[in-house]
Amino acid sequence: MTPRSGLAVNRGAALIMALLVVALATTLASTMIWRQDMWLRQVETRRDLAQARLLAIAGIDFARAVLAEDARTSSIDHLGEPWASKIPAMPAEGGEIGGELADEQAKWNLNNLVRNGQVQPDSLAVLGRLLNQLQLPPELAWTLADWIDSDSEATPDGAEDAYYLGQTPPYRTANRELSDLDNLLRVRGFNSLIIDKLRPYVSVLPGYNPVNLNTTSAIVLAAVLPDLSPADAQQIIVERNRIPFRDVGDFRNRLPRVEQGNSSASGQLDTRSRYFSVSIRSRYGNADLASTALLDRLTTWPAIVWQKFE
Ligand SMILES: [Ca+2]
Ligand SMILES: [Ca+2]
């Protein structure tokens, strides 16, 4: 919790929780009647799972409503806003539900590596610096670029069909955008340990998406802006947590003087976000469900890009 906004966040969380109770009551009341008929004959476990899933769906819809309300009332996105409040597990309709929203543009989108099938040298350099900061092999940036770009010519540090067809069982290069972080398991040199190390700093979003200066971490910021020292990146995050950036111009004005002219990352930075993920934990009877969804707030009411119930 940042010192700036502790009270505001608490108030925001209380408000959100109150609204959630109302939203759940309305959403679920309408499903109560058919639900009884439909599920009474099913085994109890299946009923519990279905109920936990209904709670999760209501939770995801509620998260969409929170983001829509945010879009109506603010033009930037920062961590002091109500959407950023985590909702602890609380009783609802005989079960329990809690969850949180996260700004996916707080992280660097791996699909930024390639635009229109072509590798972007700027983006390749960003990923190289990020890997370097995390003490991971920098050549992974090239290997991933080959995996995503549309051609089949391997770069010196990369890999295309010639490598993947030699595996047992053989498979081909995707030559298109990643759809999920776990896709990396098929890319040469990546493994689950490396993916876990990257997870806090990278996202997998459709198309090209800038990093949100108001939610990102010092590590991502230093990867995007090569002239920024790690200490300066840290300092910028501290100050941002007190006063969020209005726009990229405001950010540049608040940079240390020596770095104001150097950083040429226009287009890679923004102060608002389009993609958010929502994680919901719902319990009912013996069922305990972890659900996630990726939300696209291109228009005010966010669309669901994908959702998983596990
Ligand atoms: Ca906002
Ligand atoms: Ca390729």
Coordinates of N, CA, C and O in Angstrom, one line a residue, residues 10-73:
N10 N -8.5 2.3 1.1 CA -9.4 1.6 2.0 C -10.9 2.0 1.8 O -11.7 1.1 1.8
R11 N -11.1 3.3 1.5 CA -12.5 3.7 1.2 C -12.9 3.1 -0.1 O -14.0 2.6 -0.1
G12 N -12.0 3.1 -1.1 CA -12.4 2.5 -2.3 C -12.7 1.0 -2.2 O -13.7 0.6 -2.7
A13 N -12.0 0.3 -1.4 CA -12.2 -1.1 -1.2 C -13.6 -1.4 -0.5 O -14.3 -2.2 -0.9
A14 N -13.9 -0.5 0.5 CA -15.1 -0.7 1.2 C -16.3 -0.4 0.3 O -17.3 -1.2 0.3
L15 N -16.2 0.6 -0.6 CA -17.2 0.9 -1.5 C -17.4 -0.2 -2.5 O -18.5 -0.7 -2.8
I16 N -16.3 -0.7 -3.0 CA -16.4 -1.8 -4.0 C -17.0 -3.0 -3.4 O -17.8 -3.7 -4.0
M17 N -16.7 -3.3 -2.1 CA -17.2 -4.5 -1.5 C -18.7 -4.4 -1.3 O -19.5 -5.3 -1.6
A18 N -19.2 -3.2 -0.9 CA -20.6 -3.0 -0.8 C -21.3 -3.1 -2.1 O -22.4 -3.8 -2.2
L19 N -20.7 -2.6 -3.2 CA -21.3 -2.7 -4.5 C -21.4 -4.2 -4.9 O -22.3 -4.6 -5.6
L20 N -20.3 -4.9 -4.6 CA -20.2 -6.3 -5.0 C -21.4 -7.1 -4.4 O -22.0 -7.9 -5.1
V21 N -21.7 -6.9 -3.1 CA -22.7 -7.6 -2.5 C -24.1 -7.4 -3.2 O -24.8 -8.3 -3.5
V22 N -24.3 -6.1 -3.6 CA -25.5 -5.8 -4.3 C -25.6 -6.5 -5.7 O -26.5 -7.1 -6.1
A23 N -24.4 -6.4 -6.4 CA -24.3 -7.0 -7.7 C -24.6 -8.5 -7.7 O -25.3 -9.0 -8.5
L24 N -24.0 -9.1 -6.7 CA -24.1 -10.6 -6.6 C -25.5 -11.0 -6.3 O -26.1 -11.9 -6.9
A25 N -26.2 -10.2 -5.4 CA -27.5 -10.5 -5.0 C -28.4 -10.5 -6.2 O -29.2 -11.4 -6.5
T26 N -28.3 -9.4 -7.0 CA -29.1 -9.3 -8.2 C -28.8 -10.3 -9.2 O -29.8 -11.0 -9.8
T27 N -27.6 -10.5 -9.5 CA -27.2 -11.5 -10.6 C -27.7 -12.9 -10.2 O -28.2 -13.6 -11.0
L28 N -27.5 -13.3 -8.9 CA -27.7 -14.6 -8.5 C -29.2 -14.9 -8.2 O -29.7 -16.0 -8.4
A29 N -29.9 -13.9 -7.8 CA -31.3 -14.1 -7.5 C -32.1 -14.6 -8.7 O -32.9 -15.5 -8.6
S30 N -31.7 -14.1 -9.9 CA -32.4 -14.5 -11.1 C -32.1 -15.9 -11.5 O -32.8 -16.5 -12.3
T31 N -31.0 -16.4 -11.0 CA -30.6 -17.8 -11.4 C -31.1 -18.8 -10.4 O -31.0 -20.0 -10.6
M32 N -31.6 -18.4 -9.2 CA -31.9 -19.3 -8.1 C -33.0 -20.3 -8.5 O -32.9 -21.5 -8.2
I33 N -34.0 -19.8 -9.2 CA -35.2 -20.7 -9.4 C -34.9 -21.9 -10.3 O -35.0 -23.0 -10.0
W34 N -34.3 -21.5 -11.5 CA -34.0 -22.6 -12.5 C -32.9 -23.5 -12.0 O -32.8 -24.7 -12.2
R35 N -32.0 -22.8 -11.2 CA -30.9 -23.5 -10.7 C -31.3 -24.7 -9.8 O -30.8 -25.8 -9.9
Q36 N -32.3 -24.5 -9.0 CA -32.8 -25.5 -8.1 C -33.3 -26.7 -8.9 O -32.9 -27.9 -8.7
D37 N -34.2 -26.4 -9.9 CA -34.7 -27.5 -10.7 C -33.6 -28.3 -11.4 O -33.6 -29.5 -11.5
M38 N -32.7 -27.5 -12.0 CA -31.7 -28.1 -12.9 C -30.7 -28.9 -12.1 O -30.3 -30.0 -12.6
W39 N -30.3 -28.5 -11.0 CA -29.2 -29.1 -10.4 C -29.5 -30.1 -9.2 O -28.7 -30.8 -8.8
L40 N -30.7 -30.0 -8.7 CA -31.1 -30.9 -7.6 C -30.8 -32.3 -7.8 O -30.4 -33.1 -6.9
R41 N -31.0 -32.8 -9.1 CA -30.8 -34.2 -9.4 C -29.4 -34.5 -9.6 O -29.0 -35.7 -9.8
Q42 N -28.5 -33.5 -9.8 CA -27.1 -33.8 -10.1 C -26.4 -34.1 -8.8 O -26.9 -33.8 -7.7
V43 N -25.3 -34.8 -8.9 CA -24.5 -35.1 -7.7 C -24.0 -33.8 -7.1 O -23.8 -32.7 -7.7
E44 N -23.8 -33.8 -5.8 CA -23.5 -32.6 -5.0 C -22.3 -31.9 -5.5 O -22.3 -30.7 -5.6
T45 N -21.2 -32.6 -5.8 CA -20.0 -32.0 -6.3 C -20.2 -31.2 -7.5 O -19.7 -30.1 -7.6
R46 N -21.0 -31.7 -8.4 CA -21.2 -31.0 -9.7 C -22.0 -29.7 -9.4 O -21.8 -28.7 -10.0
R47 N -23.0 -29.8 -8.5 CA -23.7 -28.7 -8.1 C -22.8 -27.6 -7.5 O -22.9 -26.4 -7.8
D48 N -22.0 -28.0 -6.6 CA -21.1 -27.1 -5.9 C -20.2 -26.4 -7.0 O -20.0 -25.2 -6.9
L49 N -19.7 -27.1 -7.9 CA -18.8 -26.6 -8.9 C -19.6 -25.5 -9.8 O -19.1 -24.5 -10.1
A50 N -20.8 -25.9 -10.1 CA -21.6 -25.0 -10.9 C -21.9 -23.7 -10.2 O -21.9 -22.6 -10.7
Q51 N -22.2 -23.9 -8.9 CA -22.4 -22.7 -8.1 C -21.2 -21.8 -8.0 O -21.3 -20.6 -8.1
A52 N -20.0 -22.4 -7.7 CA -18.8 -21.7 -7.6 C -18.5 -21.0 -9.0 O -18.0 -19.8 -9.0
R53 N -18.9 -21.6 -10.1 CA -18.7 -21.0 -11.4 C -19.6 -19.8 -11.6 O -19.2 -18.8 -12.2
L54 N -20.8 -20.0 -11.1 CA -21.8 -18.8 -11.2 C -21.3 -17.7 -10.4 O -21.3 -16.5 -10.9
L55 N -20.7 -17.9 -9.3 CA -20.2 -16.9 -8.5 C -19.0 -16.2 -9.2 O -18.9 -15.0 -9.3
A56 N -18.2 -17.0 -9.9 CA -17.0 -16.5 -10.6 C -17.5 -15.6 -11.8 O -17.0 -14.5 -12.0
I57 N -18.5 -16.1 -12.5 CA -19.0 -15.3 -13.6 C -19.6 -14.0 -13.1 O -19.4 -12.9 -13.7
A58 N -20.3 -14.0 -12.0 CA -20.8 -12.7 -11.4 C -19.7 -11.8 -11.0 O -19.7 -10.6 -11.3
G59 N -18.6 -12.5 -10.5 CA -17.4 -11.7 -10.1 C -16.7 -11.0 -11.3 O -16.3 -9.9 -11.3
I60 N -16.6 -11.8 -12.4 CA -16.0 -11.2 -13.6 C -16.8 -10.1 -14.2 O -16.3 -9.0 -14.6
D61 N -18.2 -10.3 -14.2 CA -19.0 -9.2 -14.7 C -18.9 -8.0 -13.8 O -19.0 -6.8 -14.3
F62 N -18.8 -8.2 -12.5 CA -18.7 -7.1 -11.6 C -17.4 -6.3 -11.9 O -17.3 -5.1 -11.9
A63 N -16.3 -7.1 -12.1 CA -15.0 -6.4 -12.5 C -15.2 -5.6 -13.7 O -14.6 -4.5 -13.8
R64 N -15.9 -6.1 -14.7 CA -16.2 -5.3 -15.9 C -16.9 -4.0 -15.6 O -16.6 -2.9 -16.2
A65 N -17.9 -4.1 -14.7 CA -18.6 -2.9 -14.3 C -17.7 -1.9 -13.6 O -17.8 -0.7 -13.8
V66 N -16.8 -2.4 -12.8 CA -15.9 -1.5 -12.1 C -15.0 -0.8 -13.1 O -14.8 0.5 -13.0
L67 N -14.5 -1.5 -14.1 CA -13.7 -0.9 -15.1 C -14.5 0.1 -16.0 O -13.9 1.2 -16.4
A68 N -15.7 -0.2 -16.3 CA -16.5 0.7 -17.1 C -16.8 2.0 -16.3 O -16.7 3.1 -16.8
E69 N -17.0 1.8 -15.0 CA -17.2 3.0 -14.2 C -15.9 3.9 -14.1 O -16.0 5.1 -14.2
D70 N -14.8 3.2 -14.1 CA -13.5 3.9 -14.1 C -13.3 4.7 -15.4 O -12.9 5.8 -15.4
A71 N -13.7 4.0 -16.5 CA -13.6 4.7 -17.8 C -14.4 5.9 -17.9 O -14.0 6.9 -18.5
R72 N -15.6 5.9 -17.2 CA -16.5 7.0 -17.3 C -16.0 8.2 -16.4 O -16.3 9.3 -16.6
T73 N -15.2 7.9 -15.4 CA -14.9 8.9 -14.4 C -13.4 9.3 -14.4 O -13.0 10.2 -13.6

